[in-house]
Amino acid sequence: EPEVTQTPSHQVTQMGQEVILRCVPISNHLYFYWYRQILGQKVEFLVSFYNNEISEKSEIFDDQFSVERPDGSNFTLKIRSTKLEDSAMYFCASRGLEDTDTQYFGPGTRLTVL
Amino acid sequence: AQTVTQSQPEMSVQEAETVTLSCTYDTSESDYYLFWYKQPPSRQMILVIRQEAYKQQNATENRFSVNFQKAAKSFSLKISDSQLGDAAMYFCAYRTGPYSGGSNYKLTFGKGTLLTVNP
């Protein structure tokens, strides 16, 4: 069964550094999402992406964040200058046209900012 | 804004027995969907079951069923005949429906309930 994959599984970075988290959605899906979960807190929506543009973003998704679909398969989340409070698990999800109710999630990338 | 609350951080159940996980939500919308997602250790979140708010009948998927109480804004998950493979974090989630203006299908999650299944 097709799965959403994410790399790396764990990323450690220094405060102020740029990080790029990568996701490969399911191949025929058209809607893409990033969520994050700070340890002990809820999974929170960051951004949705469709037709090569952001369709909705949350308050969390400020100018330090950006998303891109650089080719036909990858979907990336970039944090330009990481802060300690960006430490979290980041989940990518994708959704197809046929089963609009189901978002398929990746296993997550654990980002640790030191 | 919509909120989802899972009041049980952890639950445990004996194998073959039944367990119920609680979820309440708050919304002023009339059209919405509710979901339970399961996340096994170090694995993806997968959809367990979903319920459309306009449907009176409670959703059922094999051993998993929900008790949807719309007036009380309650959406509990019942797992019957629990198996060791049911051990996971369970998340309750909410999505605005299209007739309430939802278009991007973003999910609002609760904090999760960690379910342990004892052999």
PDB file of C-alpha atoms in Angstrom:
ATOM      1  CA  GLU A   1       0.000   0.000   0.000  1.00  0.00           C
ATOM      2  CA  PRO A   2       1.380   3.452  -0.853  1.00  0.00           C
ATOM      3  CA  GLU A   3       2.716   5.427   2.085  1.00  0.00           C
ATOM      4  CA  VAL A   4       3.825   8.947   2.826  1.00  0.00           C
ATOM      5  CA  THR A   5       7.514   9.014   3.677  1.00  0.00           C
ATOM      6  CA  GLN A   6       9.508  11.651   5.518  1.00  0.00           C
ATOM      7  CA  THR A   7      13.214  12.299   5.849  1.00  0.00           C
ATOM      8  CA  PRO A   8      15.115  12.572   8.042  1.00  0.00           C
ATOM      9  CA  SER A   9      13.476  10.785  10.937  1.00  0.00           C
ATOM     10  CA  HIS A  10      15.424  12.939  13.379  1.00  0.00           C
ATOM     11  CA  GLN A  11      17.150  16.257  12.755  1.00  0.00           C
ATOM     12  CA  VAL A  12      19.299  18.065  15.277  1.00  0.00           C
ATOM     13  CA  THR A  13      20.263  21.644  14.531  1.00  0.00           C
ATOM     14  CA  GLN A  14      21.656  24.722  16.194  1.00  0.00           C
ATOM     15  CA  MET A  15      19.446  27.699  16.895  1.00  0.00           C
ATOM     16  CA  GLY A  16      19.492  30.117  13.974  1.00  0.00           C
ATOM     17  CA  GLN A  17      20.259  27.474  11.378  1.00  0.00           C
ATOM     18  CA  GLU A  18      18.051  26.671   8.428  1.00  0.00           C
ATOM     19  CA  VAL A  19      16.464  23.256   8.159  1.00  0.00           C
ATOM     20  CA  ILE A  20      14.558  21.567   5.379  1.00  0.00           C
ATOM     21  CA  LEU A  21      12.225  18.729   6.190  1.00  0.00           C
ATOM     22  CA  ARG A  22      11.316  16.482   3.315  1.00  0.00           C
ATOM     23  CA  CYS A  23       8.208  14.541   2.506  1.00  0.00           C
ATOM     24  CA  VAL A  24       7.238  12.309  -0.364  1.00  0.00           C
ATOM     25  CA  PRO A  25       3.436  12.231  -0.550  1.00  0.00           C
ATOM     26  CA  ILE A  26       1.466   9.450  -2.164  1.00  0.00           C
ATOM     27  CA  SER A  27       2.029   9.764  -5.878  1.00  0.00           C
ATOM     28  CA  ASN A  28      -1.436  10.658  -7.182  1.00  0.00           C
ATOM     29  CA  HIS A  29      -2.365  12.940  -4.287  1.00  0.00           C
ATOM     30  CA  LEU A  30      -2.887  16.626  -4.881  1.00  0.00           C
ATOM     31  CA  TYR A  31      -3.386  18.129  -1.424  1.00  0.00           C
ATOM     32  CA  PHE A  32      -0.515  18.375   1.022  1.00  0.00           C
ATOM     33  CA  TYR A  33      -0.262  19.368   4.662  1.00  0.00           C
ATOM     34  CA  TRP A  34       2.233  19.985   7.385  1.00  0.00           C
ATOM     35  CA  TYR A  35       1.377  19.575  11.052  1.00  0.00           C
ATOM     36  CA  ARG A  36       3.559  19.710  14.115  1.00  0.00           C
ATOM     37  CA  GLN A  37       3.400  18.374  17.647  1.00  0.00           C
ATOM     38  CA  ILE A  38       5.428  19.928  20.411  1.00  0.00           C
ATOM     39  CA  LEU A  39       6.163  17.361  23.100  1.00  0.00           C
ATOM     40  CA  GLY A  40       3.170  16.927  25.380  1.00  0.00           C
ATOM     41  CA  GLN A  41       0.938  19.163  23.291  1.00  0.00           C
ATOM     42  CA  LYS A  42      -1.618  18.742  20.543  1.00  0.00           C
ATOM     43  CA  VAL A  43      -0.902  18.069  16.908  1.00  0.00           C
ATOM     44  CA  GLU A  44      -1.319  21.484  15.265  1.00  0.00           C
ATOM     45  CA  PHE A  45      -2.034  22.399  11.675  1.00  0.00           C
ATOM     46  CA  LEU A  46       0.668  24.488  10.000  1.00  0.00           C
ATOM     47  CA  VAL A  47      -0.147  24.773   6.316  1.00  0.00           C
ATOM     48  CA  SER A  48      -2.029  23.243   3.423  1.00  0.00           C
ATOM     49  CA  PHE A  49      -0.822  23.300  -0.168  1.00  0.00           C
ATOM     50  CA  TYR A  50      -2.651  22.697  -3.412  1.00  0.00           C
ATOM     51  CA  ASN A  51      -1.946  23.477  -7.042  1.00  0.00           C
ATOM     52  CA  ASN A  52       1.512  24.790  -6.213  1.00  0.00           C
ATOM     53  CA  GLU A  53       0.379  27.353  -3.726  1.00  0.00           C
ATOM     54  CA  ILE A  54      -0.516  27.680  -0.076  1.00  0.00           C
ATOM     55  CA  SER A  55      -4.250  27.296   0.382  1.00  0.00           C
ATOM     56  CA  GLU A  56      -4.347  27.941   4.107  1.00  0.00           C
ATOM     57  CA  LYS A  57      -1.854  28.583   6.891  1.00  0.00           C
ATOM     58  CA  SER A  58      -2.074  28.891  10.625  1.00  0.00           C
ATOM     59  CA  GLU A  59      -0.766  31.651  12.870  1.00  0.00           C
ATOM     60  CA  ILE A  60       2.242  29.470  13.612  1.00  0.00           C
ATOM     61  CA  PHE A  61       3.284  29.520   9.970  1.00  0.00           C
ATOM     62  CA  ASP A  62       5.050  32.875   9.960  1.00  0.00           C
ATOM     63  CA  ASP A  63       7.695  34.301   7.628  1.00  0.00           C
ATOM     64  CA  GLN A  64      10.277  31.887   8.968  1.00  0.00           C
ATOM     65  CA  PHE A  65       8.423  29.004   7.388  1.00  0.00           C
ATOM     66  CA  SER A  66       8.015  28.157   3.736  1.00  0.00           C
ATOM     67  CA  VAL A  67       6.836  25.196   1.729  1.00  0.00           C
ATOM     68  CA  GLU A  68       7.702  24.047  -1.705  1.00  0.00           C
ATOM     69  CA  ARG A  69       7.018  21.267  -4.141  1.00  0.00           C
ATOM     70  CA  PRO A  70      10.290  21.436  -6.059  1.00  0.00           C
ATOM     71  CA  ASP A  71       9.550  18.509  -8.329  1.00  0.00           C
ATOM     72  CA  GLY A  72       6.751  16.065  -8.950  1.00  0.00           C
ATOM     73  CA  SER A  73       7.381  14.002  -5.864  1.00  0.00           C
ATOM     74  CA  ASN A  74       8.815  15.987  -2.942  1.00  0.00           C
ATOM     75  CA  PHE A  75       7.070  18.391  -0.623  1.00  0.00           C
ATOM     76  CA  THR A  76       9.353  20.341   1.686  1.00  0.00           C
ATOM     77  CA  LEU A  77       9.035  22.487   4.769  1.00  0.00           C
ATOM     78  CA  LYS A  78      11.806  24.995   5.333  1.00  0.00           C
ATOM     79  CA  ILE A  79      12.462  26.836   8.560  1.00  0.00           C
ATOM     80  CA  ARG A  80      14.833  29.689   7.804  1.00  0.00           C
ATOM     81  CA  SER A  81      16.220  30.489  11.235  1.00  0.00           C
ATOM     82  CA  THR A  82      15.285  27.900  13.787  1.00  0.00           C
ATOM     83  CA  LYS A  83      14.310  28.788  17.327  1.00  0.00           C
ATOM     84  CA  LEU A  84      14.310  26.612  20.426  1.00  0.00           C
ATOM     85  CA  GLU A  85      10.514  26.569  20.338  1.00  0.00           C
ATOM     86  CA  ASP A  86      10.556  24.998  16.864  1.00  0.00           C
ATOM     87  CA  SER A  87      11.607  21.717  18.479  1.00  0.00           C
ATOM     88  CA  ALA A  88       8.754  19.352  17.707  1.00  0.00           C
ATOM     89  CA  MET A  89       7.627  16.393  15.660  1.00  0.00           C
ATOM     90  CA  TYR A  90       6.655  17.518  12.168  1.00  0.00           C
ATOM     91  CA  PHE A  91       4.129  15.454  10.243  1.00  0.00           C
ATOM     92  CA  CYS A  92       3.463  15.603   6.544  1.00  0.00           C
ATOM     93  CA  ALA A  93       0.132  14.421   5.151  1.00  0.00           C
ATOM     94  CA  SER A  94      -1.424  14.090   1.726  1.00  0.00           C
ATOM     95  CA  ARG A  95      -4.893  13.627   0.391  1.00  0.00           C
ATOM     96  CA  GLY A  96      -6.267  12.458  -2.910  1.00  0.00           C
ATOM     97  CA  LEU A  97      -9.288  13.504  -4.903  1.00  0.00           C
ATOM     98  CA  GLU A  98     -11.175  10.263  -4.543  1.00  0.00           C
ATOM     99  CA  ASP A  99     -11.141   9.736  -0.781  1.00  0.00           C
ATOM    100  CA  THR A 100     -11.431  13.307   0.358  1.00  0.00           C
ATOM    101  CA  ASP A 101     -11.977  12.391   3.984  1.00  0.00           C
ATOM    102  CA  THR A 102      -8.718  10.614   4.549  1.00  0.00           C
ATOM    103  CA  GLN A 103      -5.399  12.303   5.093  1.00  0.00           C
ATOM    104  CA  TYR A 104      -2.462   9.945   4.915  1.00  0.00           C
ATOM    105  CA  PHE A 105       0.278  10.820   7.341  1.00  0.00           C
ATOM    106  CA  GLY A 106       3.995  10.239   7.259  1.00  0.00           C
ATOM    107  CA  PRO A 107       5.887   8.898  10.285  1.00  0.00           C
ATOM    108  CA  GLY A 108       7.157  12.340  11.200  1.00  0.00           C
ATOM    109  CA  THR A 109      10.483  14.102  11.571  1.00  0.00           C
ATOM    110  CA  ARG A 110      11.631  14.897  15.075  1.00  0.00           C
ATOM    111  CA  LEU A 111      13.344  18.292  15.013  1.00  0.00           C
ATOM    112  CA  THR A 112      15.565  19.194  17.946  1.00  0.00           C
ATOM    113  CA  VAL A 113      16.875  22.747  18.106  1.00  0.00           C
ATOM    114  CA  LEU A 114      19.791  23.273  20.487  1.00  0.00           C
TER     115      LEU A 114
ATOM    116  CA  ALA B   1     -12.395  28.287  16.712  1.00  0.00           C
ATOM    117  CA  GLN B   2     -12.963  24.607  17.159  1.00  0.00           C
ATOM    118  CA  THR B   3     -11.361  22.679  19.989  1.00  0.00           C
ATOM    119  CA  VAL B   4     -10.984  18.974  20.645  1.00  0.00           C
ATOM    120  CA  THR B   5     -10.415  17.592  24.123  1.00  0.00           C
ATOM    121  CA  GLN B   6      -9.267  14.126  25.092  1.00  0.00           C
ATOM    122  CA  SER B   7      -9.405  13.928  28.851  1.00  0.00           C
ATOM    123  CA  GLN B   8      -7.656  10.574  29.238  1.00  0.00           C
ATOM    124  CA  PRO B   9      -3.899  10.842  28.654  1.00  0.00           C
ATOM    125  CA  GLU B  10      -3.504   7.093  29.177  1.00  0.00           C
ATOM    126  CA  MET B  11      -5.756   4.064  29.245  1.00  0.00           C
ATOM    127  CA  SER B  12      -5.138   0.372  29.598  1.00  0.00           C
ATOM    128  CA  VAL B  13      -7.191  -2.676  28.744  1.00  0.00           C
ATOM    129  CA  GLN B  14      -6.829  -6.408  29.033  1.00  0.00           C
ATOM    130  CA  GLU B  15      -6.553  -8.333  25.817  1.00  0.00           C
ATOM    131  CA  ALA B  16      -9.981  -9.438  24.528  1.00  0.00           C
ATOM    132  CA  GLU B  17     -11.798  -6.869  26.633  1.00  0.00           C
ATOM    133  CA  THR B  18     -13.527  -3.639  25.614  1.00  0.00           C
ATOM    134  CA  VAL B  19     -12.260  -0.140  26.158  1.00  0.00           C
ATOM    135  CA  THR B  20     -13.792   3.269  25.462  1.00  0.00           C
ATOM    136  CA  LEU B  21     -11.737   6.363  24.697  1.00  0.00           C
ATOM    137  CA  SER B  22     -13.372   9.736  25.281  1.00  0.00           C
ATOM    138  CA  CYS B  23     -13.387  12.821  23.100  1.00  0.00           C
ATOM    139  CA  THR B  24     -15.346  16.029  23.358  1.00  0.00           C
ATOM    140  CA  TYR B  25     -15.288  18.941  20.986  1.00  0.00           C
ATOM    141  CA  ASP B  26     -16.536  22.455  20.782  1.00  0.00           C
ATOM    142  CA  THR B  27     -17.860  24.069  17.631  1.00  0.00           C
ATOM    143  CA  SER B  28     -20.540  26.399  16.400  1.00  0.00           C
ATOM    144  CA  GLU B  29     -20.544  24.809  12.961  1.00  0.00           C
ATOM    145  CA  SER B  30     -23.326  22.584  11.742  1.00  0.00           C
ATOM    146  CA  ASP B  31     -21.408  20.680   9.096  1.00  0.00           C
ATOM    147  CA  TYR B  32     -18.329  18.847  10.257  1.00  0.00           C
ATOM    148  CA  TYR B  33     -16.575  15.509  10.375  1.00  0.00           C
ATOM    149  CA  LEU B  34     -14.985  13.695  13.263  1.00  0.00           C
ATOM    150  CA  PHE B  35     -12.187  11.171  13.108  1.00  0.00           C
ATOM    151  CA  TRP B  36     -10.195   8.791  15.220  1.00  0.00           C
ATOM    152  CA  TYR B  37      -6.601   8.260  14.172  1.00  0.00           C
ATOM    153  CA  LYS B  38      -4.280   5.601  15.557  1.00  0.00           C
ATOM    154  CA  GLN B  39      -0.525   6.041  15.802  1.00  0.00           C
ATOM    155  CA  PRO B  40       1.420   2.893  16.729  1.00  0.00           C
ATOM    156  CA  PRO B  41       4.877   3.439  18.218  1.00  0.00           C
ATOM    157  CA  SER B  42       7.235   4.963  15.629  1.00  0.00           C
ATOM    158  CA  ARG B  43       4.663   4.537  12.875  1.00  0.00           C
ATOM    159  CA  GLN B  44       2.346   6.672  10.823  1.00  0.00           C
ATOM    160  CA  MET B  45      -0.985   7.939  12.011  1.00  0.00           C
ATOM    161  CA  ILE B  46      -3.696   5.947  10.272  1.00  0.00           C
ATOM    162  CA  LEU B  47      -7.387   6.613  10.075  1.00  0.00           C
ATOM    163  CA  VAL B  48      -9.460   4.268  12.220  1.00  0.00           C
ATOM    164  CA  ILE B  49     -12.954   5.584  11.780  1.00  0.00           C
ATOM    165  CA  ARG B  50     -14.842   8.699  10.728  1.00  0.00           C
ATOM    166  CA  GLN B  51     -18.262  10.157  11.391  1.00  0.00           C
ATOM    167  CA  GLU B  52     -20.155  12.756   9.437  1.00  0.00           C
ATOM    168  CA  ALA B  53     -22.067  15.089  11.755  1.00  0.00           C
ATOM    169  CA  TYR B  54     -25.211  14.944   9.649  1.00  0.00           C
ATOM    170  CA  LYS B  55     -25.474  11.184  10.058  1.00  0.00           C
ATOM    171  CA  GLN B  56     -27.487   9.923  12.994  1.00  0.00           C
ATOM    172  CA  GLN B  57     -26.103   6.430  12.829  1.00  0.00           C
ATOM    173  CA  ASN B  58     -22.896   5.738  14.679  1.00  0.00           C
ATOM    174  CA  ALA B  59     -20.003   4.633  12.476  1.00  0.00           C
ATOM    175  CA  THR B  60     -18.612   1.122  12.843  1.00  0.00           C
ATOM    176  CA  GLU B  61     -15.494  -0.474  11.416  1.00  0.00           C
ATOM    177  CA  ASN B  62     -15.084  -4.083  12.508  1.00  0.00           C
ATOM    178  CA  ARG B  63     -14.096  -3.979  16.206  1.00  0.00           C
ATOM    179  CA  PHE B  64     -14.119  -0.201  16.301  1.00  0.00           C
ATOM    180  CA  SER B  65     -17.275   1.814  16.823  1.00  0.00           C
ATOM    181  CA  VAL B  66     -18.121   5.305  17.926  1.00  0.00           C
ATOM    182  CA  ASN B  67     -20.748   6.789  20.193  1.00  0.00           C
ATOM    183  CA  PHE B  68     -21.543  10.127  18.591  1.00  0.00           C
ATOM    184  CA  GLN B  69     -23.638  12.383  20.796  1.00  0.00           C
ATOM    185  CA  LYS B  70     -24.091  15.530  18.743  1.00  0.00           C
ATOM    186  CA  ALA B  71     -25.980  17.572  21.321  1.00  0.00           C
ATOM    187  CA  ALA B  72     -23.404  16.767  23.975  1.00  0.00           C
ATOM    188  CA  LYS B  73     -20.550  17.241  21.476  1.00  0.00           C
ATOM    189  CA  SER B  74     -19.109  13.926  22.439  1.00  0.00           C
ATOM    190  CA  PHE B  75     -17.410  11.395  20.176  1.00  0.00           C
ATOM    191  CA  SER B  76     -16.078   8.344  21.993  1.00  0.00           C
ATOM    192  CA  LEU B  77     -14.322   5.355  20.452  1.00  0.00           C
ATOM    193  CA  LYS B  78     -15.101   1.840  21.581  1.00  0.00           C
ATOM    194  CA  ILE B  79     -12.644  -0.930  20.850  1.00  0.00           C
ATOM    195  CA  SER B  80     -14.092  -4.389  21.312  1.00  0.00           C
ATOM    196  CA  ASP B  81     -12.118  -7.601  21.746  1.00  0.00           C
ATOM    197  CA  SER B  82      -8.908  -5.614  22.217  1.00  0.00           C
ATOM    198  CA  GLN B  83      -5.797  -7.022  20.617  1.00  0.00           C
ATOM    199  CA  LEU B  84      -2.126  -6.421  21.337  1.00  0.00           C
ATOM    200  CA  GLY B  85      -1.861  -4.631  18.004  1.00  0.00           C
ATOM    201  CA  ASP B  86      -4.351  -2.030  19.187  1.00  0.00           C
ATOM    202  CA  ALA B  87      -1.728  -0.577  21.504  1.00  0.00           C
ATOM    203  CA  ALA B  88      -1.062   2.926  20.192  1.00  0.00           C
ATOM    204  CA  MET B  89      -1.685   6.611  20.665  1.00  0.00           C
ATOM    205  CA  TYR B  90      -5.229   7.471  19.608  1.00  0.00           C
ATOM    206  CA  PHE B  91      -6.076  10.940  18.384  1.00  0.00           C
ATOM    207  CA  CYS B  92      -9.520  12.417  17.997  1.00  0.00           C
ATOM    208  CA  ALA B  93      -9.770  15.000  15.223  1.00  0.00           C
ATOM    209  CA  TYR B  94     -12.261  17.479  13.790  1.00  0.00           C
ATOM    210  CA  ARG B  95     -12.687  18.873  10.306  1.00  0.00           C
ATOM    211  CA  THR B  96     -15.026  21.587   9.064  1.00  0.00           C
ATOM    212  CA  GLY B  97     -17.400  20.303   6.429  1.00  0.00           C
ATOM    213  CA  PRO B  98     -17.903  21.938   3.036  1.00  0.00           C
ATOM    214  CA  TYR B  99     -21.306  23.371   3.962  1.00  0.00           C
ATOM    215  CA  SER B 100     -19.727  25.240   6.866  1.00  0.00           C
ATOM    216  CA  GLY B 101     -17.093  26.738   4.613  1.00  0.00           C
ATOM    217  CA  GLY B 102     -14.434  24.095   4.967  1.00  0.00           C
ATOM    218  CA  SER B 103     -12.356  23.685   1.861  1.00  0.00           C
ATOM    219  CA  ASN B 104      -8.853  22.719   2.845  1.00  0.00           C
ATOM    220  CA  TYR B 105      -9.806  19.862   5.116  1.00  0.00           C
ATOM    221  CA  LYS B 106      -7.308  20.774   7.808  1.00  0.00           C
ATOM    222  CA  LEU B 107      -7.652  18.712  10.958  1.00  0.00           C
ATOM    223  CA  THR B 108      -7.895  19.934  14.528  1.00  0.00           C
ATOM    224  CA  PHE B 109      -6.580  17.328  16.937  1.00  0.00           C
ATOM    225  CA  GLY B 110      -6.913  16.446  20.583  1.00  0.00           C
ATOM    226  CA  LYS B 111      -3.842  15.686  22.685  1.00  0.00           C
ATOM    227  CA  GLY B 112      -4.199  11.966  22.298  1.00  0.00           C
ATOM    228  CA  THR B 113      -4.776   8.968  24.531  1.00  0.00           C
ATOM    229  CA  LEU B 114      -2.076   6.356  24.924  1.00  0.00           C
ATOM    230  CA  LEU B 115      -3.680   2.927  24.970  1.00  0.00           C
ATOM    231  CA  THR B 116      -1.853  -0.010  26.493  1.00  0.00           C
ATOM    232  CA  VAL B 117      -3.122  -3.536  25.909  1.00  0.00           C
ATOM    233  CA  ASN B 118      -2.135  -6.045  28.565  1.00  0.00           C
ATOM    234  CA  PRO B 119      -1.786  -9.721  27.623  1.00  0.00           C
TER     235      PRO B 119
END
